[in-house]
Amino acid sequence: MASFVVQGSNRISGEISIHGAKNAALPILAGAILCPDCIIHNCPDLSDITAARNILSYLGCETHREGNSITVKRGGIINCDIPDPLMREMRSSIVFLGAIIARCGFAKISMPGGCELGPRPIDLHLSSLEKLGVQIEEDHGYLNCSAAGGLHGAVISLPFPSVGATENIILASCTAQGETVIYNAAREPEILDLIQFINEAGGKIRVDSDSTIIIQGVPALYSCEHFVIPDRIVAITYLCAAAVTKGDILVTNMRPEHIAAVLPVLEETGCLLRQYDDAISLRLDRRPKPVKNIRTMPYPGFPTDAQAPLMALSTLAEGSSMYIENIFENRYKHAAEMVRMGAKIKVEGRVALVEGVKKLHGAPVECTDLRGGASLVLCALAAEGESRIEKINHIQRGYEDLEVNLSRLGANIKRSQDERNETEEENAQG
Ligand code: EPZ
C-alpha cells in the first residue's frame, strides 16, 4: 500500500496551475455514451477518471487518452449494465445510470455501497428517474431499470439540491420525449459544465432562475469537443497548503468566482489574497486566526469538500473554530487522525470544535477519504518532524501528482511503496 512520508515545517512557496475538475469530468464522461464520439480536454489523470473509462470500455465504448484529452468513440454499445466490481471501484458510478437508460432503454446496476462519508442514499436519483418513465425493481442488491415506453419529460422538484441526482436527471432527460423542469436543482459549477457539454453536442438545456433547469429533449446528441473547467477544490487545497505553512502561492488556471464562498473565510484567518481573472495569490506570514463558524452548504455556499482542508488550517489557529457539516452525515473522520498529530478537535454529530494549537507534530496517520486525506497532508506539511500518511489511494482519486507539485513548491514529501504491507497482503491472498 503506497504512502507519503513528509518532513514538516517547510514553507510552501511558488506557483501552481490547477488541473481539470474531477467532478465535472465524471458526469461528462457518462454523457459521452449519448454522443457518437467526443473529445474531452483538460481531463485530469486520476484513478476515478480511470474507473469511469473502465465503465465506458465495459459498455462498449473506445476511449483513448492523449495528454489531458480523452477521446470517447461510442461504437455499438454492447452492455447496458455496470457489474458490481466496477460500481464498487467508484461510488459516483451511479451517475452513469441515467445515461445508460437514455442510450439503451434499460440498465442494471448494483446498489452503490456507502462510502467513507456515511451512507450515500440514492433515493432522489431513483424517484426522479421514475418520474421520467423508468420502472425500477430491486433484485438481490441489483437495480433493474427499464423505460419500456421510452423516457418522457417531467416536472421534478428536488427536496434537496443533490448534485448526483441533478446530473442523472439531466443525462436521462436530454434525449427524452418532451420537456423536463428541475426545481431546486444543484447549481455547482460542475453541473453547469455538464450542461455546456450537452449543449455543445446539440442538447437544449437552459438554467432559468438560480435553481431551475429546463431540459428540452432532442432526438439525439452529436459529436463534440469540450474543455473541462478547473477543479475548484484542488485550488482551495493548494491555497490552504501555503496558508498552513505560512507561505505564499499563486494558484493559476482556476476560476476565483467558483470559490467565492471560501475567500472571505481565508481572509478571516488573516491570509492576504489577490484575485485575478484566472488566478488567486495567497500569503500568510503569521499564525492563522480562527474562523468563528463554517457551515457547509450547497453551492454557492461553503463547499463541503473544502471543510477538511480548512480544518487543517484551523488546527493551528490562535483560538477556536467551529465547523457545522450540513451535507454529509459522517465527514469528520480526518479529525481523529489530526488529533494524532497534536490537534485539539471535539466532534459532536455535525459539529466540530477545533481549538488551535501552536504546533503540530509528525505522526503515522491514515487517509479515510479523498478530502480528509488531503487535509492530513496539509497538517503534515506544517507539523514538526516526520509524518507517514497511509492509504494515499484515496488522495489519488482526486489530486494529480500531489506530492510532485508540493515538492516543487518547497515541501519535503516522498511517496513510498511499502513492500512489507504489500508482502503481507500477498500472503493473505495466498
Ligand atoms: C457530489 O457528491 C460530489 N461527488 C462530492 O464530492 C460533493 O461533496 C457532493 O456532490 C456535494 O457537493 C461527485 O461529484 C462525484 P449529493 P454527491 O447528491 O452527488 C444526500 C469529492 O470529494 N443524498 O449532493 O453524492 C447525500 O447522502 C466528493 O470530490 C440523499 O439523501 O452529493 C448527502 O448527504 C465527495 N439522497 C447529500 O445528499 C440522494 O438520492 C449530498 O449529496 C442523493 C443524495
XYZ file of N, CA and C and ligand atoms in Angstrom, residues 22-24 26-27 48 91-92 117 119-126 160-165 167 186 188 232-233 304-305 326-329 331 350 370-371 397, ligand 1:
161
model
N -12.401 16.914 -11.451
C -12.857 15.513 -11.413
C -14.389 15.457 -11.449
N -15.030 16.305 -10.666
C -16.490 16.188 -10.501
C -17.277 16.785 -11.650
N -16.535 17.398 -12.609
C -17.173 17.797 -13.876
C -16.898 16.715 -14.916
N -16.396 13.529 -14.583
C -17.093 12.239 -14.396
C -18.472 12.224 -15.050
N -19.379 13.185 -14.742
C -20.688 13.139 -15.420
C -20.571 13.380 -16.924
N -10.156 7.972 -10.316
C -11.614 7.993 -10.562
C -11.907 8.134 -12.059
N -17.890 5.121 -6.210
C -19.282 5.271 -5.805
C -20.046 6.146 -6.773
N -19.365 7.134 -7.339
C -20.110 8.070 -8.205
C -20.424 7.449 -9.566
N -17.985 8.679 3.719
C -18.671 9.877 4.258
C -20.009 9.502 4.884
N -23.591 6.698 4.887
C -24.467 6.081 3.882
C -24.702 7.093 2.754
N -24.674 6.626 1.548
C -24.886 7.548 0.426
C -26.160 7.105 -0.304
N -27.334 7.484 0.234
C -28.591 7.041 -0.382
C -28.713 7.563 -1.817
N -29.513 6.872 -2.609
C -29.760 7.317 -3.992
C -31.262 7.460 -4.240
N -32.014 7.654 -3.160
C -33.481 7.753 -3.294
C -33.901 8.884 -4.227
N -33.182 10.000 -4.186
C -33.568 11.129 -5.051
C -33.283 10.807 -6.529
N -32.190 10.063 -6.753
C -31.892 9.642 -8.134
C -33.053 8.784 -8.648
N -33.429 7.796 -7.839
C -34.404 6.784 -8.306
C -35.796 7.386 -8.455
N -33.878 18.235 -1.897
C -32.521 18.684 -1.561
C -31.758 18.822 -2.882
N -30.991 19.875 -3.089
C -30.301 20.065 -4.370
C -29.132 19.078 -4.523
N -29.482 17.800 -4.689
C -28.453 16.764 -4.819
C -27.696 16.923 -6.134
N -26.358 16.977 -6.050
C -25.524 17.116 -7.251
C -25.721 15.902 -8.158
N -25.557 14.720 -7.610
C -25.637 13.499 -8.431
C -27.010 13.283 -9.017
N -28.049 13.558 -8.224
C -29.418 13.361 -8.738
C -29.697 14.350 -9.870
N -27.531 15.596 -11.908
C -26.777 15.117 -13.077
C -27.485 13.953 -13.744
N -29.292 21.301 -8.125
C -27.954 21.690 -7.671
C -27.387 22.691 -8.688
N -23.907 23.640 -8.672
C -22.438 23.622 -8.646
C -21.878 23.933 -10.039
N -12.065 23.357 -8.563
C -12.101 24.399 -7.527
C -11.627 23.872 -6.165
N -11.841 22.572 -5.897
C -11.456 22.036 -4.582
C -9.944 21.821 -4.529
N -18.734 21.567 1.028
C -18.387 20.508 1.988
C -17.012 19.931 1.705
N -16.605 19.926 0.419
C -15.299 19.342 0.069
C -14.144 20.188 0.579
N -23.198 20.259 7.104
C -24.632 20.092 6.818
C -24.916 19.165 5.654
N -23.886 18.744 4.938
C -24.134 17.980 3.702
C -24.020 16.475 3.920
N -22.947 16.015 4.544
C -22.756 14.574 4.753
C -22.845 14.235 6.236
N -23.309 13.008 6.474
C -23.549 12.574 7.853
C -22.275 12.350 8.641
N -18.549 13.196 8.015
C -17.443 13.726 7.231
C -16.366 14.347 8.120
N -22.799 16.711 13.802
C -22.436 17.514 12.644
C -21.542 18.697 13.003
N -11.100 11.019 0.388
C -10.321 11.867 -0.523
C -9.909 13.198 0.105
N -10.848 14.004 0.526
C -10.515 15.355 1.027
C -9.922 15.278 2.427
N -7.471 9.584 -5.992
C -8.752 9.669 -6.694
C -8.994 11.088 -7.205
C -21.067 15.194 -5.220
O -21.437 14.039 -4.481
C -19.548 15.198 -5.267
N -19.072 13.985 -5.939
C -18.994 15.241 -3.843
O -17.575 15.341 -3.942
C -19.516 16.510 -3.161
O -19.067 16.516 -1.828
C -21.053 16.497 -3.199
O -21.503 16.387 -4.562
C -21.637 17.773 -2.602
O -21.158 18.880 -3.276
C -19.054 13.962 -7.291
O -19.461 14.895 -7.950
C -18.509 12.716 -7.922
P -25.150 14.937 -3.288
P -22.984 13.529 -4.491
O -26.001 14.008 -4.081
O -23.548 13.695 -5.841
C -27.736 13.106 0.256
C -15.346 14.716 -3.539
O -14.651 14.736 -2.515
N -28.483 12.403 -0.803
O -25.291 16.414 -3.473
O -23.027 12.195 -3.863
C -26.340 12.517 0.418
O -26.382 11.391 1.284
C -16.785 14.236 -3.444
O -14.975 15.083 -4.674
C -29.654 11.729 -0.478
O -30.071 11.702 0.676
O -23.613 14.597 -3.491
C -25.563 13.640 1.023
O -25.804 13.672 2.417
C -17.166 13.812 -2.047
N -30.321 11.047 -1.456
C -26.203 14.881 0.374
O -27.479 14.456 -0.134
C -29.883 11.033 -2.749
O -30.559 10.409 -3.608
C -25.364 15.452 -0.754
O -25.325 14.509 -1.751
C -28.696 11.724 -3.065
C -28.007 12.408 -2.088
